[in-house]
Coordinates of C-alpha atoms in Angstrom, one line a residue:
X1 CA 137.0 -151.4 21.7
X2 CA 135.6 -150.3 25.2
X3 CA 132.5 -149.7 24.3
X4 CA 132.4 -153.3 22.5
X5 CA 134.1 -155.1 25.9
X6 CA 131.9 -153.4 28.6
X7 CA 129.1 -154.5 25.9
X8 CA 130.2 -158.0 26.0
X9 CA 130.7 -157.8 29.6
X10 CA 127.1 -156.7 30.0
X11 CA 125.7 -159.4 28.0
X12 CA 127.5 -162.0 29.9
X13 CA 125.7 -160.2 33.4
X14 CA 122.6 -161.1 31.9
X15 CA 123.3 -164.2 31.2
X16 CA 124.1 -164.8 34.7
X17 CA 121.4 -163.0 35.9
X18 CA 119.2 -165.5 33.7
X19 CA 120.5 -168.3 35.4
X20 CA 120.3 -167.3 38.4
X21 CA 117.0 -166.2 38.7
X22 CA 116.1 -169.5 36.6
X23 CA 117.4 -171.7 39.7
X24 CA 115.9 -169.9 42.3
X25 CA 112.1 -170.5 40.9
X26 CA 112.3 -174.5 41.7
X27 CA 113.5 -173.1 46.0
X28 CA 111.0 -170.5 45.9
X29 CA 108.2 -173.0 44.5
X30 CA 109.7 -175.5 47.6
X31 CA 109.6 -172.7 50.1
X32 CA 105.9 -171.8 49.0
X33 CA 104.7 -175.3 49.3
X34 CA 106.7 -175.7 53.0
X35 CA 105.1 -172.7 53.8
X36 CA 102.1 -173.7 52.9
X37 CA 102.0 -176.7 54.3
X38 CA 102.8 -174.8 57.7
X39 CA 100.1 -172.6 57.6
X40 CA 97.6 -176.2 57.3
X41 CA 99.5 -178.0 60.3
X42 CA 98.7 -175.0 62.3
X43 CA 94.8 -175.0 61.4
X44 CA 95.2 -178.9 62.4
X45 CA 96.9 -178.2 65.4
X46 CA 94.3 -175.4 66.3
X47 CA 91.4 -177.9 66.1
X48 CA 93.1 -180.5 68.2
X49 CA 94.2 -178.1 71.1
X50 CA 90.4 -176.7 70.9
X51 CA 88.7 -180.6 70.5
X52 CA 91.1 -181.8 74.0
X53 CA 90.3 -178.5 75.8
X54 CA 86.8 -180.3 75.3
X55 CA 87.5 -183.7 76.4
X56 CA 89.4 -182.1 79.2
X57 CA 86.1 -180.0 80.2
X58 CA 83.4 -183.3 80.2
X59 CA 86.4 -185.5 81.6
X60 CA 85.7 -182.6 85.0
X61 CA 81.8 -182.9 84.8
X62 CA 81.8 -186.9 84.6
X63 CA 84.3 -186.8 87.4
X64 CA 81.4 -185.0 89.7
X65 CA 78.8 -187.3 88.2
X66 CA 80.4 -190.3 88.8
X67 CA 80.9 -189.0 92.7
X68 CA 77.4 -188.1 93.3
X69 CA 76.7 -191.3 91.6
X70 CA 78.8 -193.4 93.9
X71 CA 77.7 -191.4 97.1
X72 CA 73.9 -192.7 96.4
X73 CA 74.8 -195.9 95.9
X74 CA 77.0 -196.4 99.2
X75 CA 73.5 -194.4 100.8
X76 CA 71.2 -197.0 99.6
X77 CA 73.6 -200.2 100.3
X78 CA 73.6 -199.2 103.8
X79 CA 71.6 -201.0 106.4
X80 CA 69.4 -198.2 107.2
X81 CA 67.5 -198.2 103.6
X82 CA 68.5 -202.6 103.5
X83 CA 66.2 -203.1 106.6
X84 CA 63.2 -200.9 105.1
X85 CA 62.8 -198.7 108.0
X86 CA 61.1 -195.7 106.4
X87 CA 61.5 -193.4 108.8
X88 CA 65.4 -193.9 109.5
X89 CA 66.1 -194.4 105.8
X90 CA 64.7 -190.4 105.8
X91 CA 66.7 -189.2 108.8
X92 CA 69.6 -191.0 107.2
X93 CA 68.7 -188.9 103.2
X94 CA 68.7 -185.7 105.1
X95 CA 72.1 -186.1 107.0
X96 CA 73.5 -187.0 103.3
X97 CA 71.6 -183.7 102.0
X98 CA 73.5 -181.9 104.6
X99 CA 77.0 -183.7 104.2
X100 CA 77.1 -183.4 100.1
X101 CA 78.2 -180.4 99.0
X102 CA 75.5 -179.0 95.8
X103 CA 72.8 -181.5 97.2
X104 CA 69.4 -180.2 97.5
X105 CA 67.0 -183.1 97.9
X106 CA 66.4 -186.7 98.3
X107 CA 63.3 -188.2 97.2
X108 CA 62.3 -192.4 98.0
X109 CA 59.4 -193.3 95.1
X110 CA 58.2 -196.6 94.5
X111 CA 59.5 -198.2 91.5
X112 CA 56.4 -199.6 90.2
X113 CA 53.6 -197.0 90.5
X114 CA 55.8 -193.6 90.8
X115 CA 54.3 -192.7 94.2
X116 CA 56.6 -190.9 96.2
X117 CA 56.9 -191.9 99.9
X118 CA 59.5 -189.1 101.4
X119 CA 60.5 -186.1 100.3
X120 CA 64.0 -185.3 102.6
X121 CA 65.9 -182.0 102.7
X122 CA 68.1 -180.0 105.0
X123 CA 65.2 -178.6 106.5
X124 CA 62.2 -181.1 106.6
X125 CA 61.1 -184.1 105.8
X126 CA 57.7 -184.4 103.9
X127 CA 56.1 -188.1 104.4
X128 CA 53.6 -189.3 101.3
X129 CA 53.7 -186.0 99.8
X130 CA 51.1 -188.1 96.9
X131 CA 53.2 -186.8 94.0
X132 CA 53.2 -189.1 91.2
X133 CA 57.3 -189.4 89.4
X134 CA 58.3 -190.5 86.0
X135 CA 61.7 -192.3 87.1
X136 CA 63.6 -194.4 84.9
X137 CA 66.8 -196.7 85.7
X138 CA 68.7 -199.4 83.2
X139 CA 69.6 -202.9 83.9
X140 CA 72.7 -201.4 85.8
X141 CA 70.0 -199.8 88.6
X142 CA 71.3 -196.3 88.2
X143 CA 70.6 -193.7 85.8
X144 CA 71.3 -190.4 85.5
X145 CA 68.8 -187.9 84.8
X146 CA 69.1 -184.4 82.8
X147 CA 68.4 -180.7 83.7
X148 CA 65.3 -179.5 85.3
X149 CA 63.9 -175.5 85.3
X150 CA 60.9 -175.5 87.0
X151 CA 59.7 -178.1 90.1
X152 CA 61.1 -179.2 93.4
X153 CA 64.3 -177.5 94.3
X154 CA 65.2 -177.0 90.3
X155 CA 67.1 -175.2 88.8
X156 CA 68.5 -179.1 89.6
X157 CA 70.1 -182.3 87.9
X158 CA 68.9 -185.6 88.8
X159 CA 70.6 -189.3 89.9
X160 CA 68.8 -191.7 90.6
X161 CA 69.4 -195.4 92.0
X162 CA 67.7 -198.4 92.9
X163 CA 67.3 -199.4 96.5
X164 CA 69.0 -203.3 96.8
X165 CA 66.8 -205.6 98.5
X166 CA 63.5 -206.0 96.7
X167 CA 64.2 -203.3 93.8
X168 CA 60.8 -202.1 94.4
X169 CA 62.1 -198.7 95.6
X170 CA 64.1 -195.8 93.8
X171 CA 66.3 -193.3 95.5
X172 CA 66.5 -190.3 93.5
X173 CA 69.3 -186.9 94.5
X174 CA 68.3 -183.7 93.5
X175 CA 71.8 -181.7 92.5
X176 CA 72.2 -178.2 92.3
X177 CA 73.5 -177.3 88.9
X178 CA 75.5 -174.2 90.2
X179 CA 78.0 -177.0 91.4
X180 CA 79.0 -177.6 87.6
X181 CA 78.5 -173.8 86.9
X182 CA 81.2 -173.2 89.2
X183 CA 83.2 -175.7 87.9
X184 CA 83.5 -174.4 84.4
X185 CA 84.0 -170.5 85.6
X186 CA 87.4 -172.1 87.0
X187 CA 88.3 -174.0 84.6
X188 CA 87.9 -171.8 80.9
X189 CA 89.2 -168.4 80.4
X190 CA 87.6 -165.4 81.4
X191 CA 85.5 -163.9 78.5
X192 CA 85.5 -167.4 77.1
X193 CA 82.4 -169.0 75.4
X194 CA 81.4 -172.4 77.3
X195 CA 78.7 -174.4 78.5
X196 CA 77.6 -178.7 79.7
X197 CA 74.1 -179.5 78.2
X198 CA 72.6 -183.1 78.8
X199 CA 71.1 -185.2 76.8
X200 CA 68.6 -183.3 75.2
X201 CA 71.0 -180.3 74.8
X202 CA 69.5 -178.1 77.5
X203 CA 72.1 -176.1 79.4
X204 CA 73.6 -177.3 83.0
X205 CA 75.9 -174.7 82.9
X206 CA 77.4 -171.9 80.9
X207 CA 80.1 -168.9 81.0
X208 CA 77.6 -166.4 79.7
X209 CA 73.9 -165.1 80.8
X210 CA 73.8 -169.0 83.2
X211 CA 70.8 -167.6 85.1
X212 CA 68.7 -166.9 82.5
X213 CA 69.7 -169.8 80.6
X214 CA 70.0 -172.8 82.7
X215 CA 67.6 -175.6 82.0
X216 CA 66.6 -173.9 78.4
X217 CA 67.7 -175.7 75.4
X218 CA 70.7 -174.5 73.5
X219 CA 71.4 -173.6 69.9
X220 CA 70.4 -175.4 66.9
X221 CA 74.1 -175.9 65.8
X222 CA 74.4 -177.0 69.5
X223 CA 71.1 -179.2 69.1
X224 CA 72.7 -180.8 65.8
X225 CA 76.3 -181.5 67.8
X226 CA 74.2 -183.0 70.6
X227 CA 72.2 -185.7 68.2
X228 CA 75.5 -186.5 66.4
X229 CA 77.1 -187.5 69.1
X230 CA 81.1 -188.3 69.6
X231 CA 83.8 -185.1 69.6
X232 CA 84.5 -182.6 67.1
X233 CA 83.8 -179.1 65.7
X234 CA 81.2 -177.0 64.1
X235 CA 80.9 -173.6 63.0
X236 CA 77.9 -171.6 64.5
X237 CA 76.5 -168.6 66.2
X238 CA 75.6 -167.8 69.7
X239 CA 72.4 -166.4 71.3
X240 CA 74.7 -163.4 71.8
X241 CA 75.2 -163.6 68.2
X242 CA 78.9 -164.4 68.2
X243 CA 79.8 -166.0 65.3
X244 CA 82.9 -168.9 65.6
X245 CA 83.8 -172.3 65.6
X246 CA 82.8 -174.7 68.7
X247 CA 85.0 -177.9 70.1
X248 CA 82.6 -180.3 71.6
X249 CA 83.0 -183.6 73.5
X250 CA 80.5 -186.1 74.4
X251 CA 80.6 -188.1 78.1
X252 CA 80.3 -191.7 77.8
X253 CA 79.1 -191.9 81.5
X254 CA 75.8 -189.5 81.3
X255 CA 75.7 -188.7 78.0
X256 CA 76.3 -185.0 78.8
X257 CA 78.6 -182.8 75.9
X258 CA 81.1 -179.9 76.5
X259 CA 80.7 -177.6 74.0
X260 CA 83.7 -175.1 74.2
X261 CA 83.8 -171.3 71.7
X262 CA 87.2 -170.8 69.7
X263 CA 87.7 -167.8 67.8
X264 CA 87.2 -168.2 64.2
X265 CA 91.2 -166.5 63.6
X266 CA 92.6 -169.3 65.0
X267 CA 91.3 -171.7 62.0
X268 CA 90.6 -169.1 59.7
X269 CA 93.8 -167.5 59.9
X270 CA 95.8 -170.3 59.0
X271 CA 94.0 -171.3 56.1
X272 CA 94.0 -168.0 54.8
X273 CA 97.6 -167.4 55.0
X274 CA 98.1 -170.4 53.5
X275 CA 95.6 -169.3 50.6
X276 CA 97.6 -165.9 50.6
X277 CA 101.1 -167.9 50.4
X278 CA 99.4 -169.7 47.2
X279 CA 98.8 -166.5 45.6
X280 CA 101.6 -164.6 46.0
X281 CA 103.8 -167.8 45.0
X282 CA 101.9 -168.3 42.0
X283 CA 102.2 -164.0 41.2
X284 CA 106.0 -164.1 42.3
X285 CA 106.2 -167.1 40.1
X286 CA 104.4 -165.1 37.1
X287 CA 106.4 -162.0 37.4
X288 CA 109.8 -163.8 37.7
X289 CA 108.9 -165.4 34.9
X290 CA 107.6 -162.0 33.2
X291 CA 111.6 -160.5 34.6
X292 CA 113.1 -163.5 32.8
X293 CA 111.3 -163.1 29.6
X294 CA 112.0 -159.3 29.6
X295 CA 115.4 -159.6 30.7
X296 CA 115.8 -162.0 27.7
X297 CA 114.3 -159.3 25.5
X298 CA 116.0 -156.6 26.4
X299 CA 119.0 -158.8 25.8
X300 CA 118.2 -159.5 22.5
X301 CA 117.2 -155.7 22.0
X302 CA 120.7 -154.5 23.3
X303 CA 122.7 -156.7 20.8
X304 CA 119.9 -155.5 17.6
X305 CA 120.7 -151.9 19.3
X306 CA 124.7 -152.6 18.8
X307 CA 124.2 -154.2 15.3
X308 CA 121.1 -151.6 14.3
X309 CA 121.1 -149.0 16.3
X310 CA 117.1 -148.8 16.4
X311 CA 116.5 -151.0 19.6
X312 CA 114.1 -148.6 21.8
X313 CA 111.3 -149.0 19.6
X314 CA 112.1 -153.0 19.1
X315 CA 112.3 -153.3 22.9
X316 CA 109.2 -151.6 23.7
X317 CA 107.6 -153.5 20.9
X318 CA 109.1 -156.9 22.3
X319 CA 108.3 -156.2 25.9
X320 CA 104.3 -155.4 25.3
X321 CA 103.9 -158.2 23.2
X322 CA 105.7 -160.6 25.8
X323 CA 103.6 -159.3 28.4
X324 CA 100.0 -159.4 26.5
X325 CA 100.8 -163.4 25.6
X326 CA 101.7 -164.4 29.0
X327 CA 98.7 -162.1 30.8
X328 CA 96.6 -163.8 28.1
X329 CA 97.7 -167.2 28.9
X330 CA 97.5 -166.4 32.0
X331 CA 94.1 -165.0 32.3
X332 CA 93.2 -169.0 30.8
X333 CA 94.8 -170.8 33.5
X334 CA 92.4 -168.2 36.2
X335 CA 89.2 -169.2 34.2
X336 CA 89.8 -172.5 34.5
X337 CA 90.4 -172.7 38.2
X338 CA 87.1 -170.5 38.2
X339 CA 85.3 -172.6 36.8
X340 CA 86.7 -176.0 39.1
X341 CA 85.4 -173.8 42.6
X342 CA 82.5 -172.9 40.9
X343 CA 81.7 -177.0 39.8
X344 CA 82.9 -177.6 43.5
X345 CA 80.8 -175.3 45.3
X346 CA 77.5 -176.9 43.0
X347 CA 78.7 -180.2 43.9
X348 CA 79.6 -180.0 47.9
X349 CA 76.4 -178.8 50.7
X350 CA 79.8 -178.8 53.3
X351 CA 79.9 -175.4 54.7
X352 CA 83.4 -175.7 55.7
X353 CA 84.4 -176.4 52.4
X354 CA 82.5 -173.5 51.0
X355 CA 84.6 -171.3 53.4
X356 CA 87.5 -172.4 52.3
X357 CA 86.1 -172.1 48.7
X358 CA 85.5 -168.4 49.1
X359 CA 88.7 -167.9 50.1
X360 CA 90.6 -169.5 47.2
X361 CA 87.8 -167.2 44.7
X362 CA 89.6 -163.8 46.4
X363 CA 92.5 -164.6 46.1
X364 CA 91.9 -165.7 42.3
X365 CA 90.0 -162.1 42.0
X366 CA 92.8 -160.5 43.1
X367 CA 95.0 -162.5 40.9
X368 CA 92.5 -161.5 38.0
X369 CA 92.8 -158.2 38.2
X370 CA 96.6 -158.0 38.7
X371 CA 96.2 -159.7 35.2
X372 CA 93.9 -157.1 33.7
X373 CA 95.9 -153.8 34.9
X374 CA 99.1 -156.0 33.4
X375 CA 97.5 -155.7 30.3
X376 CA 96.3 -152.7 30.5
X377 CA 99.9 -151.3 30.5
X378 CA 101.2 -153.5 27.6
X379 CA 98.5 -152.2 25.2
X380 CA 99.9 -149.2 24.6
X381 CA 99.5 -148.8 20.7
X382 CA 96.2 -148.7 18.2
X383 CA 94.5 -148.1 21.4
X384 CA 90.9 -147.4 20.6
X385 CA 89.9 -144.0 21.5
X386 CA 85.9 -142.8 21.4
X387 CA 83.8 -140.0 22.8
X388 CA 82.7 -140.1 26.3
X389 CA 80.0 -139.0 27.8
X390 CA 81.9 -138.5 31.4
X391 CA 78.5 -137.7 33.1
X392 CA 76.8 -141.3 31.6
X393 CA 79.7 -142.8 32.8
X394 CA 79.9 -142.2 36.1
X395 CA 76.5 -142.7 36.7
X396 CA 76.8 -146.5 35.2
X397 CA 80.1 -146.2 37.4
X398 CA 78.8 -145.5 40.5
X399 CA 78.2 -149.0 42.2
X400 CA 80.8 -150.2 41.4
X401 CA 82.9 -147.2 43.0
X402 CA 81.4 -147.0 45.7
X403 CA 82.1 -150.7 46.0
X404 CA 85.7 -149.9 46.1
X405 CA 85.4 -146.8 48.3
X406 CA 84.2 -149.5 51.0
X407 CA 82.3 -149.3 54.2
X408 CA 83.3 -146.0 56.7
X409 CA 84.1 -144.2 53.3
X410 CA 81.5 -141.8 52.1
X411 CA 81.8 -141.2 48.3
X412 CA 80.4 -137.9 46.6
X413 CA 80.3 -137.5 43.2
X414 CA 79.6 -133.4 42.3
X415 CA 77.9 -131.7 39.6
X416 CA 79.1 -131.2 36.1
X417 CA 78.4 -130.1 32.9
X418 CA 75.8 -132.2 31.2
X419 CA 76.8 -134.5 28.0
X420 CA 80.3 -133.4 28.6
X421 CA 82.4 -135.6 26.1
X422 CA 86.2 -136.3 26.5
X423 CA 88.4 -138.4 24.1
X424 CA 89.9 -141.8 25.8
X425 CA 89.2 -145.4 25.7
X426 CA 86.2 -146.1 27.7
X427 CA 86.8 -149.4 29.4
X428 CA 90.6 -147.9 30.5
X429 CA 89.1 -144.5 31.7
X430 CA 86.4 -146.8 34.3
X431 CA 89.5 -148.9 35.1
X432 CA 91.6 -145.6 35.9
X433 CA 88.9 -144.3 38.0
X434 CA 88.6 -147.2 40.0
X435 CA 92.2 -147.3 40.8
X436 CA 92.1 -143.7 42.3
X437 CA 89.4 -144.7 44.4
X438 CA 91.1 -147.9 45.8
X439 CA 94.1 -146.1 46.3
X440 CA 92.6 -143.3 47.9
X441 CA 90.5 -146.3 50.1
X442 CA 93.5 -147.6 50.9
X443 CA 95.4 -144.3 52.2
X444 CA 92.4 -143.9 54.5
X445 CA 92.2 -146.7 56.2
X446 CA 88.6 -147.6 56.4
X447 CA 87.3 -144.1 57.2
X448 CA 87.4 -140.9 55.6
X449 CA 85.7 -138.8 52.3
X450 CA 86.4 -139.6 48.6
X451 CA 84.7 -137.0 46.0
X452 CA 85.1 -137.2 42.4
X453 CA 84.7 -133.7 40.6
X454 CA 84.2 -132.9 36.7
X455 CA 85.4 -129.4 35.4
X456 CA 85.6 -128.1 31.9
X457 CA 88.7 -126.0 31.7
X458 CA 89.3 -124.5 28.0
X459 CA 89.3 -127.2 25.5
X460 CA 90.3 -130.2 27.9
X461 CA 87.8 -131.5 30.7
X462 CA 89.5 -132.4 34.1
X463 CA 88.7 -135.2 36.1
X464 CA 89.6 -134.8 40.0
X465 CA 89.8 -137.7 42.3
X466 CA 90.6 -136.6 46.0
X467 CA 90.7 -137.5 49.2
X468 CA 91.1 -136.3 53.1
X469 CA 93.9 -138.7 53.9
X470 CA 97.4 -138.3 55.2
X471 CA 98.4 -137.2 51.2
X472 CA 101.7 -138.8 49.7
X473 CA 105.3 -138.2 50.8
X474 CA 107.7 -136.0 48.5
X475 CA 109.8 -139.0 47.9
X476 CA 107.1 -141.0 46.4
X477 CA 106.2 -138.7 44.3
X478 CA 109.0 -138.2 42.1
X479 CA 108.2 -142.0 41.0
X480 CA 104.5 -142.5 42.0
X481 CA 103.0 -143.6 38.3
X482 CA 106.0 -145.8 37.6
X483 CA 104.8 -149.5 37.1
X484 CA 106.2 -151.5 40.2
X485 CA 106.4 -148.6 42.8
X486 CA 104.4 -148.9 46.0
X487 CA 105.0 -148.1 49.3
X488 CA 101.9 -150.6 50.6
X489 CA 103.2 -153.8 51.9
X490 CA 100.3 -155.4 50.0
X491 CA 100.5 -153.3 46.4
X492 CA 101.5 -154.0 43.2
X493 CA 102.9 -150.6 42.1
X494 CA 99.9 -150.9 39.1
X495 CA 97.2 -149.3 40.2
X496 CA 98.6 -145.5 39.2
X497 CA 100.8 -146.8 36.1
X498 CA 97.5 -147.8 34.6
X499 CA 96.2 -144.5 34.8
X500 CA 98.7 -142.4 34.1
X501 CA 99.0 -145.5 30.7
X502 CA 95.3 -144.4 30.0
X503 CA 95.7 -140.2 30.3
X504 CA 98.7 -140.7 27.7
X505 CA 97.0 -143.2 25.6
X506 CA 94.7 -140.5 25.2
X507 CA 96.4 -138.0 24.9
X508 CA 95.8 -136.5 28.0
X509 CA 97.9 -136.4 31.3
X510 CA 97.6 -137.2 35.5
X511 CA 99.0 -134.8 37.9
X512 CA 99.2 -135.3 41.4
X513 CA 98.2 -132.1 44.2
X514 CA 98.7 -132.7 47.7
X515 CA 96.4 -130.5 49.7
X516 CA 97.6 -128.2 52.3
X517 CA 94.9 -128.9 54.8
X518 CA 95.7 -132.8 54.3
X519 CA 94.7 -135.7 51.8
X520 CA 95.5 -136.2 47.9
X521 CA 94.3 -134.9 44.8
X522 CA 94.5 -136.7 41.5
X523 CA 94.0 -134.4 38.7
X524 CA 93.1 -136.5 34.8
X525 CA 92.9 -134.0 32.0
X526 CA 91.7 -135.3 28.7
X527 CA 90.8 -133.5 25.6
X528 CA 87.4 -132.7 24.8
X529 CA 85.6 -134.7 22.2
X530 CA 84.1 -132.7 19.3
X531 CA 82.4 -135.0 17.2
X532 CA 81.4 -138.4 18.2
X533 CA 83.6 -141.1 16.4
X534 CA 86.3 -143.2 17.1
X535 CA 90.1 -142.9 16.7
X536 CA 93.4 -144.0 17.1
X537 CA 95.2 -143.3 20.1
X538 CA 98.9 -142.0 20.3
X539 CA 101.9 -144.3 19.7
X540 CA 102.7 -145.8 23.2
X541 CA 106.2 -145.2 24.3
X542 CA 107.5 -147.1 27.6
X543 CA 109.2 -145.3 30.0

């Protein structure tokens, strides 16, 4: 009678448990989605901050344009240049070249033919030096020139404005760039990426390498911001070869842009945590679905076990058979939103949207193979065992492991016994091998040695995977090929149950050896194949 009630009692836990988990999916699907959201609103929030920091910057350089601009035209509204006395209307140019801070020049040409007629500076005046100027103004009589290299006191920026009276004459300022350089040193971070290109998108200024690159025109994504026009971003790369995102804003006074650097993190970021908050919603959402449908088996197998008494085989049975039809259904719902980002990356020439395409396709890799090694563990019966060839293998193996090994990770791969056979299914044997090598990436951190060694040791062949990284605590170990078990905050606990699935599938076994002089070592022995034919594999028993 007290083995039936704390029977009952545990069957009504379960059914609590059911419930509960089954009311928390709808909150966790709203807290994904908030979260979510969050992650976009900061990307937004990102591109406005970056897009005023712009405005801000070309708001600065129109505010000294405007005042060299309004300096010339209270100089050639006075009565000195009104009463066409040449010579004073000189004196008068040099005392303003002196007065205005960053002004190098003033030059008096006739409108008509370009002739110029004086040439003033702070230290001379040059009468009819016979030069011949292309000078433009508007209707308005003013116009505001863009950045010269080479020429009379250039490095410079031009203004120019008509003389009142007959309008035959143009007054022209020759402005010393270094005056806007200065400018935007004090006004954008140290370190920070920034420059103000005119018209034609030739630098007046700009936080890097300004010497060498004043006057020269700038980048073709800079060239491409310039001829659209208006405010915004775009993506690019530097003549330092710095690749980010770049705020720009365009002055409606001279036509001149601010073109301000922004570290690709602070929209990539976002965008990709919200692509990672996607994922791991929709694989929380899978496996609490996958720990309702196998807490609901193993409900049902506890009450055939009381009635029967022949539930561990049932359970097993139910649990694989769960898992393979949701993985499989699964696995249908990832093609299909493979193959919508493939249709949208064939349809869109956006880059931006290509970017953000790329990201959503790793995350869906990631959430393929989470699906494959899933089903790799619930096949654990009939498996189809063959002769392999271990050397063949690995050699139509390598790429791909050292693809997983990663950069700063030298892989070796010894010598071994040629047309050494072992007996294990082929496909799970790759998928085993490639696990031990992206865990033992992983535990390394980017830099380090991997070597894969064959040996044949009586009549089984071993396999060893090892590594020179920090090895694997003694707590870990005691549970380390358990499905779920993981001490990265970024694993899925799979990655070893699959291999240590595959050794026993085959009849074989996994054995971890730390190494006394540091790193892991991952021993697979398998049983040498004598003939070349297939079989069946072992009855698979969950654990």
């Amino acid at each position: 009678m007290a083995k039936l009630r704390r029977g009952r009692l545990d069957g009504a836990f379960s059914v609590y448990l059911l419930l509960g988990v089954g009311l928390l999916l709808p909150a966790l699907a709203v807290v994904f989605m908030l979260l979510y959201s969050q992650m976009n609103d900061q990307a937004g929030d990102a591109r406005q901050r970056a897009v005023r920091a712009a405005d801000t910057l070309v708001l600065l350089s129109d505010a000294r344009a405007a005042s060299d601009l309004a300096a010339l035209r209270l100089l050639v509204q006075s009565q000195t240049f009104r009463s066409a006395d040449l010579a004073s209307g000189a004196r008068r140019a040099r005392e303003a070249v002196e007065l205005v801070p960053g002004w190098q020049a003033l030059l008096l040409t006739e409108r008509s033919t370009g002739m110029s007629l004086y040439f003033a500076t702070t230290d001379t005046i040059e009468y009819s030096p016979q030069e011949s100027w292309t000078i433009e103004v508007g209707d308005e009589g003013w116009a505001y020139g863009g950045i010269e290299r080479e020429g009379h006191h250039c490095p410079c920026v031009t203004v120019t404005s008509e003389v009142p009276g007959d309008g035959q004459h143009l007054l022209t300022v020759f402005i010393s760039p270094l005056v806007y350089q200065e400018m935007l040193m004090k006004w954008v971070p140290q370190g920070a990426v920034a420059a103000i290109v005119d018209r034609e998108g030739e630098f007046i200024a700009r936080s890097i390498d300004y010497s060498n690159r004043v006057g020269t025109p700038g980048t073709s994504y800079v060239l491409d911001a310039v001829a659209k026009g208006g405010r915004g971003i775009y993506a690019g790369t530097t003549y330092e070869g710095l690749t980010n995102y770049t705020a720009y804003a365009t002055s409606e006074l001279a036509g001149w842009s601010s073109h301000i650097a922004i570290s690709s993190a602070l929209l990539d970021r976002p965008l990709q945590r919200a692509a990672a908050v996607i994922t791991f919603g929709l694989l929380a959402a899978i496996l609490a679905g996958l720990g309702l449908f196998v807490l609901a088996a193993r409900e049902v197998v506890r009450r055939r076990k009381n009635e029967e008494h022949l539930l561990n085989l049932q359970r097993s049975e139910a649990v694989a058979q769960f898992t393979a039809t949701l993985v499989h259904d699964f696995r249908n719902v990832i093609s299909s939103l493979q193959s919508g980002l493939n249709l949208i990356k064939r349809k869109t020439r956006n880059d931006e949207i290509k970017s953000y395409v790329a990201l959503i396709e790793e995350s869906v890799s990631k959430a393929t193979r989470l699906a494959n090694q899933l089903l790799s563990l619930s096949h654990g019966k009939d498996t189809e065992l063959e002769s392999v060839d271990v050397s063949e293998m690995l050699d139509g193996l390598r790429y791909l492991l050292e693809q997983a090994a990663g950069d700063g990770v030298a892989l070796s791969i010894g010598e071994m016994e040629s047309h050494l056979a072992v007996v294990a299914n082929r496909d799970q044997l790759e998928l085993a091998l490639l696990n031990l090598v992206v865990n033992a990436r992983e535990a390394l951190e980017g830099q380090g040695r991997i070597s894969i060694e064959v040996s044949s040791v009586g009549d089984r062949a071993e396999i060893v995977v090892s590594d020179n990284g920090p090895g694997v605590s003694a707590k870990l170990q005691r549970t380390l090929f358990q499905p779920f078990i993981t001490d990265k905050p970024q694993g899925t606990g799979l990655g070893l149950a699959q291999v240590a699935g595959m050794a026993r599938n085959a009849g074989g076994e996994v054995a971890l050896e730390n190494v006394s002089e540091g790193g892991a070592r991952f021993v697979i022995r398998l049983n040498k194949a004598r003939t070349v034919e297939k079989a069946r594999g072992p009855d698979f028993q969950a654990e």
